[in-house]
Coordinates of C-alpha atoms in Angstrom, one line a residue:
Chain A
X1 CA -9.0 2.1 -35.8
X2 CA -10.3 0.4 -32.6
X3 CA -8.7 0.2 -29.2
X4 CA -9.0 -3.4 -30.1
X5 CA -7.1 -3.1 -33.4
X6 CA -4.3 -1.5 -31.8
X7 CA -3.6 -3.5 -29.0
X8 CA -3.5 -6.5 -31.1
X9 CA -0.6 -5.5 -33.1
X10 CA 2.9 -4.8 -31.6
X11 CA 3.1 -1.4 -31.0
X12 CA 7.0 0.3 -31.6
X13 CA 8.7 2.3 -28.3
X14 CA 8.3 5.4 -30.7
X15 CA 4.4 4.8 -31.2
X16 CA 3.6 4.2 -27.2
X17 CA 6.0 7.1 -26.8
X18 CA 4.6 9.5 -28.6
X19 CA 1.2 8.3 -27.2
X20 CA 2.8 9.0 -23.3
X21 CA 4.2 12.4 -25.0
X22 CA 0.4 13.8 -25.4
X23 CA 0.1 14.1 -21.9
X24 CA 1.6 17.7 -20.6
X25 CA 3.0 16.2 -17.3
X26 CA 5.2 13.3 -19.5
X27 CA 6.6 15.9 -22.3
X28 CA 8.1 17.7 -18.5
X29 CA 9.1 14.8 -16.9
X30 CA 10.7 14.6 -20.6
X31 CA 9.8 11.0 -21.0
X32 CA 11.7 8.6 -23.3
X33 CA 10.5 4.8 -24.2
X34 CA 13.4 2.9 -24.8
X35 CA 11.6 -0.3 -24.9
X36 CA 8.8 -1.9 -25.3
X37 CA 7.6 -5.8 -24.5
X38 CA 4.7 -8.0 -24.1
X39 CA 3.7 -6.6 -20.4
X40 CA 6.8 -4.8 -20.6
X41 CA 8.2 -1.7 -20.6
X42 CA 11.1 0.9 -20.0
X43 CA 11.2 4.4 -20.0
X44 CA 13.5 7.1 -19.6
X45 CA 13.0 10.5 -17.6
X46 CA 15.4 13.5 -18.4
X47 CA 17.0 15.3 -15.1
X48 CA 15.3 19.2 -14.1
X49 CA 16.4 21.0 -11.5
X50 CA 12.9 21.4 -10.4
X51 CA 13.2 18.1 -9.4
X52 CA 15.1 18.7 -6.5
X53 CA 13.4 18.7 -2.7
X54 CA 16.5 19.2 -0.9
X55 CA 18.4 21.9 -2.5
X56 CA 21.9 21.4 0.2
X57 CA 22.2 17.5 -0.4
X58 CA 20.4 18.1 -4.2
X59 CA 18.1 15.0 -4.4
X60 CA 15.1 14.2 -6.2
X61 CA 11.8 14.8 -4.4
X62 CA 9.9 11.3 -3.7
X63 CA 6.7 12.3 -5.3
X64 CA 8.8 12.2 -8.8
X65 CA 9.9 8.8 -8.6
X66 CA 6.2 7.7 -7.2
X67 CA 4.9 9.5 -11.1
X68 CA 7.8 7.6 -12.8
X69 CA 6.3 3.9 -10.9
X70 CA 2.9 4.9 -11.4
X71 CA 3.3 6.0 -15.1
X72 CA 5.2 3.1 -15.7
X73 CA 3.6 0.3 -14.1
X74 CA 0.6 1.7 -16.4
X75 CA 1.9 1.7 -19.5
X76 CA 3.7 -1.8 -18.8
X77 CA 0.2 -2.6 -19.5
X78 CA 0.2 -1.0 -23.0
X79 CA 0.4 -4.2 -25.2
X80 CA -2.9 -5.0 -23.8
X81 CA -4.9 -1.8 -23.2
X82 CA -3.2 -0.3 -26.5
X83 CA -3.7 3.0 -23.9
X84 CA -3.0 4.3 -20.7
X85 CA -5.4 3.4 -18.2
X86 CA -6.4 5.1 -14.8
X87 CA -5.3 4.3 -11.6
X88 CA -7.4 2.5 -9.1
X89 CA -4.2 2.7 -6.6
X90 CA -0.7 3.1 -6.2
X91 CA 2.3 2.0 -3.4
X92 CA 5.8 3.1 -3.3
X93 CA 8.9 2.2 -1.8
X94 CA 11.9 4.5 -1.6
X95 CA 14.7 2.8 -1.3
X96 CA 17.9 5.2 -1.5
X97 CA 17.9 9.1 -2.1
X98 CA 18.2 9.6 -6.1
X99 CA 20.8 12.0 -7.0
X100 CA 20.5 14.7 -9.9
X101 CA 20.3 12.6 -13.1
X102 CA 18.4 11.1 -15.6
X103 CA 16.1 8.1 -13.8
X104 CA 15.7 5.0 -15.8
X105 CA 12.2 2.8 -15.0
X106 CA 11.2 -0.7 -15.7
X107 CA 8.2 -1.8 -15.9
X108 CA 6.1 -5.4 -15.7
X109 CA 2.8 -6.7 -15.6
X110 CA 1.6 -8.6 -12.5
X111 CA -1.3 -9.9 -13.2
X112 CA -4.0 -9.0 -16.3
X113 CA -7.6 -9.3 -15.3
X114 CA -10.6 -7.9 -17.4
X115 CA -11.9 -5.7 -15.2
X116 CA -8.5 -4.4 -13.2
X117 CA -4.7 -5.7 -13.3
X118 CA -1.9 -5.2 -11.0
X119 CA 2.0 -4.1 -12.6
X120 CA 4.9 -3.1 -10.6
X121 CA 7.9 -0.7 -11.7
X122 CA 11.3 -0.2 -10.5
X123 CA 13.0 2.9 -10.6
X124 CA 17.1 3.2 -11.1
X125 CA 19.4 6.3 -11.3
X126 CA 22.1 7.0 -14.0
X127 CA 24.2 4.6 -12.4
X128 CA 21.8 1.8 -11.9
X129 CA 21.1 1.6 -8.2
X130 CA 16.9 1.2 -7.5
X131 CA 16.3 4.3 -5.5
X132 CA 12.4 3.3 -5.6
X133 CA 10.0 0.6 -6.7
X134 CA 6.3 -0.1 -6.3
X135 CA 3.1 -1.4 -7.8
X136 CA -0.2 0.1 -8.9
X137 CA -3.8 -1.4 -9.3
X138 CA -5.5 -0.1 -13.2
X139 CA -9.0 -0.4 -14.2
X140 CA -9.0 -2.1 -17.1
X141 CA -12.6 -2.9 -18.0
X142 CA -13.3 -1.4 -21.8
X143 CA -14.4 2.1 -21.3
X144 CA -18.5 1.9 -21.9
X145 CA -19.6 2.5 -25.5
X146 CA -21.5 5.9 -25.4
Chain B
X1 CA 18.8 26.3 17.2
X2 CA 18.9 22.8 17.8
X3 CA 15.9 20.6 16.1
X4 CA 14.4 19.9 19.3
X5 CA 14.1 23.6 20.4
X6 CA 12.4 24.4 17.2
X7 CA 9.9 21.1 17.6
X8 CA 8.9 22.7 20.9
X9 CA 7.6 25.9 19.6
X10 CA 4.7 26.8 17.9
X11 CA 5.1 26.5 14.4
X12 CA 3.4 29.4 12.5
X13 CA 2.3 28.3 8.5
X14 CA 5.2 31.0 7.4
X15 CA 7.8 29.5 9.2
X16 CA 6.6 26.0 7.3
X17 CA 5.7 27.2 4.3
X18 CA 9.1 29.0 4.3
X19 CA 10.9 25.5 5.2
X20 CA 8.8 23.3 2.5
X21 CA 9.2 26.6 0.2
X22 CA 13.3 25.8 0.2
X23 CA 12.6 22.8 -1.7
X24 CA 12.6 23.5 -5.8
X25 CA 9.7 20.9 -6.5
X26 CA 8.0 22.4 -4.0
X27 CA 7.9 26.3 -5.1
X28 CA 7.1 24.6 -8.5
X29 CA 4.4 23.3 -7.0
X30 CA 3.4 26.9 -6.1
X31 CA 2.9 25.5 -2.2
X32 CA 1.0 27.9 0.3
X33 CA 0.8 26.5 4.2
X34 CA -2.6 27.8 5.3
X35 CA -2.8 26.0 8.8
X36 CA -0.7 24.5 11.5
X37 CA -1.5 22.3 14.0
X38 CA -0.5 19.9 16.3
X39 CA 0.2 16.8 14.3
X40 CA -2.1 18.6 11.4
X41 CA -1.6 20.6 8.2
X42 CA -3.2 22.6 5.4
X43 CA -1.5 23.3 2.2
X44 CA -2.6 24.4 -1.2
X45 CA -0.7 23.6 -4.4
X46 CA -1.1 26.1 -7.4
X47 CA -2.4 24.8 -10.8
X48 CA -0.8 24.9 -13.7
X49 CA -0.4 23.4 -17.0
X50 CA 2.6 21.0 -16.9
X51 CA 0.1 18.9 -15.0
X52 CA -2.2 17.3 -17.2
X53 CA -1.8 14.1 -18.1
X54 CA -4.8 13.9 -21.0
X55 CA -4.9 16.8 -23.2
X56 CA -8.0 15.9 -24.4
X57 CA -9.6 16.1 -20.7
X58 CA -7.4 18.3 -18.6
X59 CA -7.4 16.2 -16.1
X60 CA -4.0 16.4 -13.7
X61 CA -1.6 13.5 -13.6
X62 CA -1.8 11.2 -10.8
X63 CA 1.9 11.6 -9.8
X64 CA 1.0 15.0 -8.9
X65 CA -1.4 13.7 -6.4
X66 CA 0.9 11.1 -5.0
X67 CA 3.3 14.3 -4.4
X68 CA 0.4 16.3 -2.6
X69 CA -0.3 13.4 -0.3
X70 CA 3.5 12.7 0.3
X71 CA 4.5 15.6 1.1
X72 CA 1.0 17.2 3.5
X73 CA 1.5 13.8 5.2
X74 CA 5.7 14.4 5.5
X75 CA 4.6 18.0 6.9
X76 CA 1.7 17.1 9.4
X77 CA 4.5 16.2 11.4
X78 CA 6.5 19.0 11.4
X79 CA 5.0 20.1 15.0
X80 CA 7.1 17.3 16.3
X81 CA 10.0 16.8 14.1
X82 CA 11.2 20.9 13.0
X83 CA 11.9 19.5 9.7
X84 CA 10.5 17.3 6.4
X85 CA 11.7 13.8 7.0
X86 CA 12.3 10.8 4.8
X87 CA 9.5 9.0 3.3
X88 CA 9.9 5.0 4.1
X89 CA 6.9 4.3 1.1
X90 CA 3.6 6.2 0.7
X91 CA 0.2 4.9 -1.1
X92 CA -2.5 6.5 -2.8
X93 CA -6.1 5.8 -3.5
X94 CA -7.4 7.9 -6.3
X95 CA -10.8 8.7 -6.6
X96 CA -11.8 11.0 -9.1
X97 CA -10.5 13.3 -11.6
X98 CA -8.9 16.0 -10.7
X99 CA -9.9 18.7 -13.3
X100 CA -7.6 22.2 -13.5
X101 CA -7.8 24.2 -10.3
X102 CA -5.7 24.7 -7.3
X103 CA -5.4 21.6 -4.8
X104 CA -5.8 21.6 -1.3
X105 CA -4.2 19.1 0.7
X106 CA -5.1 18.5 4.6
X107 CA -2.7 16.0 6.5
X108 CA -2.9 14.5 9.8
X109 CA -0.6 12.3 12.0
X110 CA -1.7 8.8 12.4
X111 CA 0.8 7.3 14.7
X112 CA 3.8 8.7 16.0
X113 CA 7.1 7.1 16.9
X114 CA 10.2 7.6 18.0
X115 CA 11.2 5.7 15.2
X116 CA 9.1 6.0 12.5
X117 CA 5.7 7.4 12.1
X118 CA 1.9 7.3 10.2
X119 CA 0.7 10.0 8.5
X120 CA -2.3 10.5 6.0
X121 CA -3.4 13.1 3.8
X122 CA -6.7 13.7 1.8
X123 CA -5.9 16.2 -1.4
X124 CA -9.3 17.9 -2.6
X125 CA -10.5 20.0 -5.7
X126 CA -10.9 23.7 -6.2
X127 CA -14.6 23.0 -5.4
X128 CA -13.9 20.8 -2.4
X129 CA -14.3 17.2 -4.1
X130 CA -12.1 14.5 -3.1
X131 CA -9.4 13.5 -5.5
X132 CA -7.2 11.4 -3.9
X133 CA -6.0 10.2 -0.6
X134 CA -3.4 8.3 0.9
X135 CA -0.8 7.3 3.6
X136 CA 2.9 7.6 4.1
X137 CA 5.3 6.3 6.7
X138 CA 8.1 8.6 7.3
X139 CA 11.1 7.9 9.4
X140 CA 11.4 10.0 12.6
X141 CA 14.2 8.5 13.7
X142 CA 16.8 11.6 15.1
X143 CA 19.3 11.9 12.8
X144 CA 22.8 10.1 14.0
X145 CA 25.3 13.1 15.2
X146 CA 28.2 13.2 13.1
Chain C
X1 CA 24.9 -17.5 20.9
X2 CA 24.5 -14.3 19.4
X3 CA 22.0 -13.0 16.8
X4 CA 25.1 -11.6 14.8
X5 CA 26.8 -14.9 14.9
X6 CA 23.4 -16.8 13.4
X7 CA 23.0 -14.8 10.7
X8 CA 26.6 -15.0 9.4
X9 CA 25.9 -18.8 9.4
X10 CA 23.9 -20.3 6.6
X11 CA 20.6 -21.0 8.5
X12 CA 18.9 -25.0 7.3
X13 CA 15.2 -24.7 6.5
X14 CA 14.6 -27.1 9.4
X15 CA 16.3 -24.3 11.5
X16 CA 14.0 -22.3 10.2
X17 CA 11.0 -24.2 10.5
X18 CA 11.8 -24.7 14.2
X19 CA 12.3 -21.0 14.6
X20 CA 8.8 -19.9 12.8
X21 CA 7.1 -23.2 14.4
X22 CA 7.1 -21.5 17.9
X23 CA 4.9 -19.1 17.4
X24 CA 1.0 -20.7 17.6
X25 CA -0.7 -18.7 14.6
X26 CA 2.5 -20.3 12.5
X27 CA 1.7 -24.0 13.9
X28 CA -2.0 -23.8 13.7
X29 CA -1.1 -22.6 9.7
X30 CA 0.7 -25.8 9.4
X31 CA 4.0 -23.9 7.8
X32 CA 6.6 -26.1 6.7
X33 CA 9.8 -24.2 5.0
X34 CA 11.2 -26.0 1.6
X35 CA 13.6 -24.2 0.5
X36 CA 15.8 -21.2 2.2
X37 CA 18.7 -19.3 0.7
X38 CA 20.3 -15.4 0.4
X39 CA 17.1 -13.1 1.0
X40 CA 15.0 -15.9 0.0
X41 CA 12.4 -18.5 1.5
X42 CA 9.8 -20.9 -0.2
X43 CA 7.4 -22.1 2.8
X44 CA 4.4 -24.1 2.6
X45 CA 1.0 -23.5 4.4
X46 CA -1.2 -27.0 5.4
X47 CA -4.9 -26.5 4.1
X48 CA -7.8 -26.2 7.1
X49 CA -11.3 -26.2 6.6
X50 CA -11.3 -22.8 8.9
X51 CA -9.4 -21.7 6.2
X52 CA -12.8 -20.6 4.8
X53 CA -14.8 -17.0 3.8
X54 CA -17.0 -18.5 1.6
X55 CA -19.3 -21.6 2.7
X56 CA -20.5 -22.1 -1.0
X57 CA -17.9 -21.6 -2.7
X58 CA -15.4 -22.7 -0.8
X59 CA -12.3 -20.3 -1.2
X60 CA -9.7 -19.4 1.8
X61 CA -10.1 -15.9 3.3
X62 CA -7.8 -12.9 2.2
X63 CA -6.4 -12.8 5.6
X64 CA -5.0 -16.2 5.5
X65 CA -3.4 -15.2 2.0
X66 CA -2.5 -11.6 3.5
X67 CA -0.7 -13.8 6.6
X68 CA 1.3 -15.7 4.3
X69 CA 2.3 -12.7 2.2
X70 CA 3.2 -11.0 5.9
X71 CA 5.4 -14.0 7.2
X72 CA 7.1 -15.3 3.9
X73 CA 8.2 -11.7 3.2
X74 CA 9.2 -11.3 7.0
X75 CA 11.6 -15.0 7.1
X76 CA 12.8 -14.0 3.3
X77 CA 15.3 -12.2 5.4
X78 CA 16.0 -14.4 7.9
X79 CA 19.5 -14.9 6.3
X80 CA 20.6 -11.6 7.5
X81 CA 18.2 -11.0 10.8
X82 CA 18.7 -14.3 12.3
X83 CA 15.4 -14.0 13.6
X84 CA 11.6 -12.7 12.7
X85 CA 11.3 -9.1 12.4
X86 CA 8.8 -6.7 13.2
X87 CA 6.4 -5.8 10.1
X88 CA 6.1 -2.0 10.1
X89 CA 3.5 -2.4 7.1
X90 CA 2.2 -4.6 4.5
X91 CA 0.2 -4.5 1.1
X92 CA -1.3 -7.2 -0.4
X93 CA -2.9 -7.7 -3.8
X94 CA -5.6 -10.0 -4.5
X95 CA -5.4 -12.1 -7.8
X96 CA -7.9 -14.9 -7.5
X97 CA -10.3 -16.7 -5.4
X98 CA -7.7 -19.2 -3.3
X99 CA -10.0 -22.4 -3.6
X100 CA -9.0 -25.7 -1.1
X101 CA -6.1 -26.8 -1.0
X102 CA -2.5 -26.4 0.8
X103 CA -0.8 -23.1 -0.1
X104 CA 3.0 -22.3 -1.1
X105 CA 4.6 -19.1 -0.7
X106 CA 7.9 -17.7 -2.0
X107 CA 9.4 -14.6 -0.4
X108 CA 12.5 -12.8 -1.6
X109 CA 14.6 -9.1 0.1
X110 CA 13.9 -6.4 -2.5
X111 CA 16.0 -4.4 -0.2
X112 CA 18.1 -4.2 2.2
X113 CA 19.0 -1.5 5.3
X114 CA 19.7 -1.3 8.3
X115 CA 17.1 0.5 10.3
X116 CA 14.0 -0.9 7.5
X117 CA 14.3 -3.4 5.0
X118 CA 11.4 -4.5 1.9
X119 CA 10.9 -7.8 1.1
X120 CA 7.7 -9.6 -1.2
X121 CA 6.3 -12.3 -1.5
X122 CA 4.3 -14.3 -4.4
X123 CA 1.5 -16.9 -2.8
X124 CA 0.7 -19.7 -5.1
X125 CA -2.5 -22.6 -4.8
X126 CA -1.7 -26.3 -4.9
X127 CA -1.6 -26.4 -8.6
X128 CA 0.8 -23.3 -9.1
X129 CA -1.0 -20.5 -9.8
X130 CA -0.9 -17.1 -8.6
X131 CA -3.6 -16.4 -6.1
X132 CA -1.9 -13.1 -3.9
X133 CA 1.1 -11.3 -3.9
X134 CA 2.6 -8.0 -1.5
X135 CA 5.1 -6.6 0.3
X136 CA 6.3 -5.6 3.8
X137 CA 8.3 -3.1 5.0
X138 CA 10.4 -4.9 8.2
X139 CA 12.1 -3.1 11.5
X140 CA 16.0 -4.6 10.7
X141 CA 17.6 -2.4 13.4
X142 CA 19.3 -4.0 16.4
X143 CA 17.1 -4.0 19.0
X144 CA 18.4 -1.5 22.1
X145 CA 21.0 -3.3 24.3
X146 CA 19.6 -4.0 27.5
Chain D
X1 CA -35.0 -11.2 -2.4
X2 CA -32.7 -9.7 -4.3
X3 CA -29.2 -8.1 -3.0
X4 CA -30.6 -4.7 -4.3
X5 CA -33.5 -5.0 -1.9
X6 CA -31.7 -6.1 1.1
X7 CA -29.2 -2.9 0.5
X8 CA -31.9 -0.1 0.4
X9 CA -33.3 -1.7 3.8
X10 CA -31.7 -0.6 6.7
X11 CA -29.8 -4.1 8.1
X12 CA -29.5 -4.8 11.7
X13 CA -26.3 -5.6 13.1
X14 CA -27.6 -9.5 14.1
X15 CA -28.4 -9.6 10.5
X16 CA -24.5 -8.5 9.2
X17 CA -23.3 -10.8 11.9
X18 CA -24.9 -14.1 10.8
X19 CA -23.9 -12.9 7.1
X20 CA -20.5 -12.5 8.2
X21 CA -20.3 -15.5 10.7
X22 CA -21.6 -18.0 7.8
X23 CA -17.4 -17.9 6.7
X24 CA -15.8 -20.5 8.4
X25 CA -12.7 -18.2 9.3
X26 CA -15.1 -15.6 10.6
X27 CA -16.7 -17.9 13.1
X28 CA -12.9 -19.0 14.4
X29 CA -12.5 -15.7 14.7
X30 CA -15.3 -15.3 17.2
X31 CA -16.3 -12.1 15.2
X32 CA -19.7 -10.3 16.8
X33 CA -21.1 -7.4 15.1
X34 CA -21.5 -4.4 18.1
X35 CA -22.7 -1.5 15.6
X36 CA -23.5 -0.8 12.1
X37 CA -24.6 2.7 10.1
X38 CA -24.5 3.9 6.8
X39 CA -21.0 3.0 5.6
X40 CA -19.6 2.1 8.8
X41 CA -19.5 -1.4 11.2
X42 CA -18.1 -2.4 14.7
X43 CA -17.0 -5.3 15.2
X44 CA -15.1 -7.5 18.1
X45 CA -13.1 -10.9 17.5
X46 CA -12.7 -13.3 20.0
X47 CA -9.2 -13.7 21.4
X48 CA -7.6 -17.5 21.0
X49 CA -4.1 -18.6 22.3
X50 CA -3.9 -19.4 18.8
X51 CA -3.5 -16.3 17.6
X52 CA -0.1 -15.9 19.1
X53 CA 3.1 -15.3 16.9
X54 CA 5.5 -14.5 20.1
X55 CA 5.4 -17.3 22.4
X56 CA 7.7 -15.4 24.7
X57 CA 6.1 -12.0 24.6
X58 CA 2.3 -13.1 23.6
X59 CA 1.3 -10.8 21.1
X60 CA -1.1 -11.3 18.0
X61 CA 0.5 -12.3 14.6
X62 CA 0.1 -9.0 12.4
X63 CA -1.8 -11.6 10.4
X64 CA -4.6 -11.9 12.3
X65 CA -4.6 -8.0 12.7
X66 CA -4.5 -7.7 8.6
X67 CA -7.6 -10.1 8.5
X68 CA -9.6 -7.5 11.0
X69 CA -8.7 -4.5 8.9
X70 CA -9.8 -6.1 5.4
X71 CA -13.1 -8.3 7.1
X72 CA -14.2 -4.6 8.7
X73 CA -12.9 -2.3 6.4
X74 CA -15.3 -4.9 3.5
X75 CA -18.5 -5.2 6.0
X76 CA -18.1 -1.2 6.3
X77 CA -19.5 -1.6 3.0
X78 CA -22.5 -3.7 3.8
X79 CA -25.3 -0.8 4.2
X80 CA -24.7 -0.4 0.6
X81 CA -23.7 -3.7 -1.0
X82 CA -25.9 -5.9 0.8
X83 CA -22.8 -8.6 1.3
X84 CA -19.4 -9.0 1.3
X85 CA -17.5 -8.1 -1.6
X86 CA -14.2 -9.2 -3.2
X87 CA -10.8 -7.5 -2.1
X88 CA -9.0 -6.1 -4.5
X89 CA -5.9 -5.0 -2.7
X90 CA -5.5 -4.4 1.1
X91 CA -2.6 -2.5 3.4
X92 CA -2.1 -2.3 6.7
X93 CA 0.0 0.0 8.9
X94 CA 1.0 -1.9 12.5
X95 CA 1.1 0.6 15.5
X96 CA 2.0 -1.5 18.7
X97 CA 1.9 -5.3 19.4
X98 CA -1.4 -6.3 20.3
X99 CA -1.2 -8.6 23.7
X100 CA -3.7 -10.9 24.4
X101 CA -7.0 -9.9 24.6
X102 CA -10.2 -9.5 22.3
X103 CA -10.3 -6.7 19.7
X104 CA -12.9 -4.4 18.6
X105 CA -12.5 -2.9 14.5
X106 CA -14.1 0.5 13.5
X107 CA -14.9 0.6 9.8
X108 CA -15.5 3.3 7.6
X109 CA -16.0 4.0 3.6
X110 CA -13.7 6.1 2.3
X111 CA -15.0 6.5 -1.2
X112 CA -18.2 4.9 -2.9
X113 CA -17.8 3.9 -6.7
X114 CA -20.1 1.6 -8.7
X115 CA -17.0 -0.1 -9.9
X116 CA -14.3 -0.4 -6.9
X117 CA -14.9 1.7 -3.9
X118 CA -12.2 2.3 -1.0
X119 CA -12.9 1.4 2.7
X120 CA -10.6 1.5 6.2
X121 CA -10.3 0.3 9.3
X122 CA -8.7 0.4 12.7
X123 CA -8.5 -2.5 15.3
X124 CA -7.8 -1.7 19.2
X125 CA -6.5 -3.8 21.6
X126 CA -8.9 -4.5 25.1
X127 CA -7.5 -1.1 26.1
X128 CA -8.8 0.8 23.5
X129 CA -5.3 1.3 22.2
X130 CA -4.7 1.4 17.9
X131 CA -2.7 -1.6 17.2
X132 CA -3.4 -1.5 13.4
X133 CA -5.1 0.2 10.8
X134 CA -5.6 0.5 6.9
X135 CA -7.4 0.5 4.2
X136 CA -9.1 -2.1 1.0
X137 CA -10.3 -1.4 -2.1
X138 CA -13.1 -3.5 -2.8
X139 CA -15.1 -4.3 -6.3
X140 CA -18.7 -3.2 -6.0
X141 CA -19.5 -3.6 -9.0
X142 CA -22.9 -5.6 -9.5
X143 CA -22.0 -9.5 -10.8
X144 CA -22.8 -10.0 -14.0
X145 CA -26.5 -11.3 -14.5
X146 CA -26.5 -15.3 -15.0

């Protein structure tokens, strides 16, 4: 089945997940989709403690929420690329200090373009405050034919 | 010891790698300070598995990068703050695969201020190929006394 | 008249515009501001022929689109700062080519603190599109007493 | 003569100046090409009063300073694209106000890729001071063949 096949139908939050749940990283970051839209998308990451940076005041280290708005900024894009697509570049904002808990993200598409498109994510913790947000750039020009 | 009495002194990398070493993300990350400087820093991150993003090409997930580059550029400050300070947002350029192997990180101050401060980092392969590289701005600001 | 005491009052756009309208780079842009509200601003730049990158094919420069993203975030806050704020940095993504034509700009807080605050902004051509959108990070603390 | 010809030639910097100063915005920029290398460029824009944002305290509009970091951080580029190329997304850090004066931009590729490839800059004031700096990613790769 082509890459062009599949992103043509509507894929299910348990097909794209278990798509995300190849990759080593996302089965750690223990990675839930809990929906799935046209340029849409949101995810779910389940709490470690080796999450932590600062173990007196017990919050999240910023380079976790940065993986959650890069991974989901990418996959936002999955109803077009039917994959995940590499990064070209990435920018985060970090907006309150996340707490131990599970970290919810929501992701959107900016703006499709053939050869790279822009999406943006925000990032909430388990009691809905956005403790981060940011965009990334993704090359989406069809990998060569070998 | 007050902050500013440990900002005066020198530094060695065991006193920093000790200090980022507190932080759980960061021992998972298996971090080793190898040089200090004024403004400057040297770290190494330890490979392992959880990492990869694509099974299929063992390349390491991007997020892990963004965390190399936010935290080297955090800690090329620590000469003049005594401490890791909060990240205000962070960007990251990514520009090749970054295939299994340790990761070497080298950070440098930018601009300093009294309230908030440049940084960039440039994270490299086991074989001395750029992977990624990127900025942060971190806020320097003395915290208020309580 | 204090700062404090502006910003609890609900500012007019043509308060506004007189407000942005001193500075010369903001005149020579020809901005006019249509709408203004909580953490929100819709301004409108006057097409020039300096305007300009491109002598055949006519499109506006980046920097004129990365201005607008700078000052329409920036004034987005103007409800709570009373004033234009220092830009500590900006990012700006490129959608398409900006060809003649006045240009309108919507900004809007993302969020709010009191030492930094993050705002974006969306940059539209005369017929509505999408040509640029970014973000700033803004200075919101007080300046020192004097 | 093709683009691919003028790039393997070595280009003198009169030559990337009346490239560069064919843009409209370029030319009301007063922008003069002092020095260019393999992957790198000088360049100096001409200060105008109109380039003010703070009629009280004189300095440049961060606008203007964005616009130096993306034209020089692009023309950086020149030695191997033979023109300027398309922005893709630009960010710019802001150091110290710039007062009134002409400023000089060093630029410098970061990363060379046939698709995108990453440039920065940095723009002094008359004083040789940093006032800005950042970073573009530009697309390099060839236009499609008419």
């Amino acid at each position: 089945m082509s890459e062009q096949t599949v992103s043509e139908q509507t894929l299910t939050p348990e097909q794209v997940e278990a798509m995300i749940r190849r990759g080593p990283f996302h089965q750690w970051l223990g990675i839930k989709v809990l929906e799935i839209g046209e340029g849409e998308i949101v995810i779910k990451a389940t709490w470690r403690e080796e999450w932590v940076v600062n173990p007196d005041r017990q919050y999240t280290h910023g380079g976790i929420l940065a993986t959650l708005v890069d991974l989901t900024a990418d996959w936002a894009l999955v109803s077009k690329t039917g994959r995940g697509v590499p990064t070209i570049d990435m920018r985060v904002d970090y907006h309150r200090a996340a707490m131990p808990g599970d970290l919810t993200a929501r992701g959107k598409l900016v703006k499709w373009g053939s050869q790279y498109s822009v999406a943006e994510a925000n990032v909430f913790d388990k009691d809905g405050a956005l403790v981060a947000s940011g965009r990334g750039v993704y090359l989406t020009a069809q990998p060569k034919a070998k």
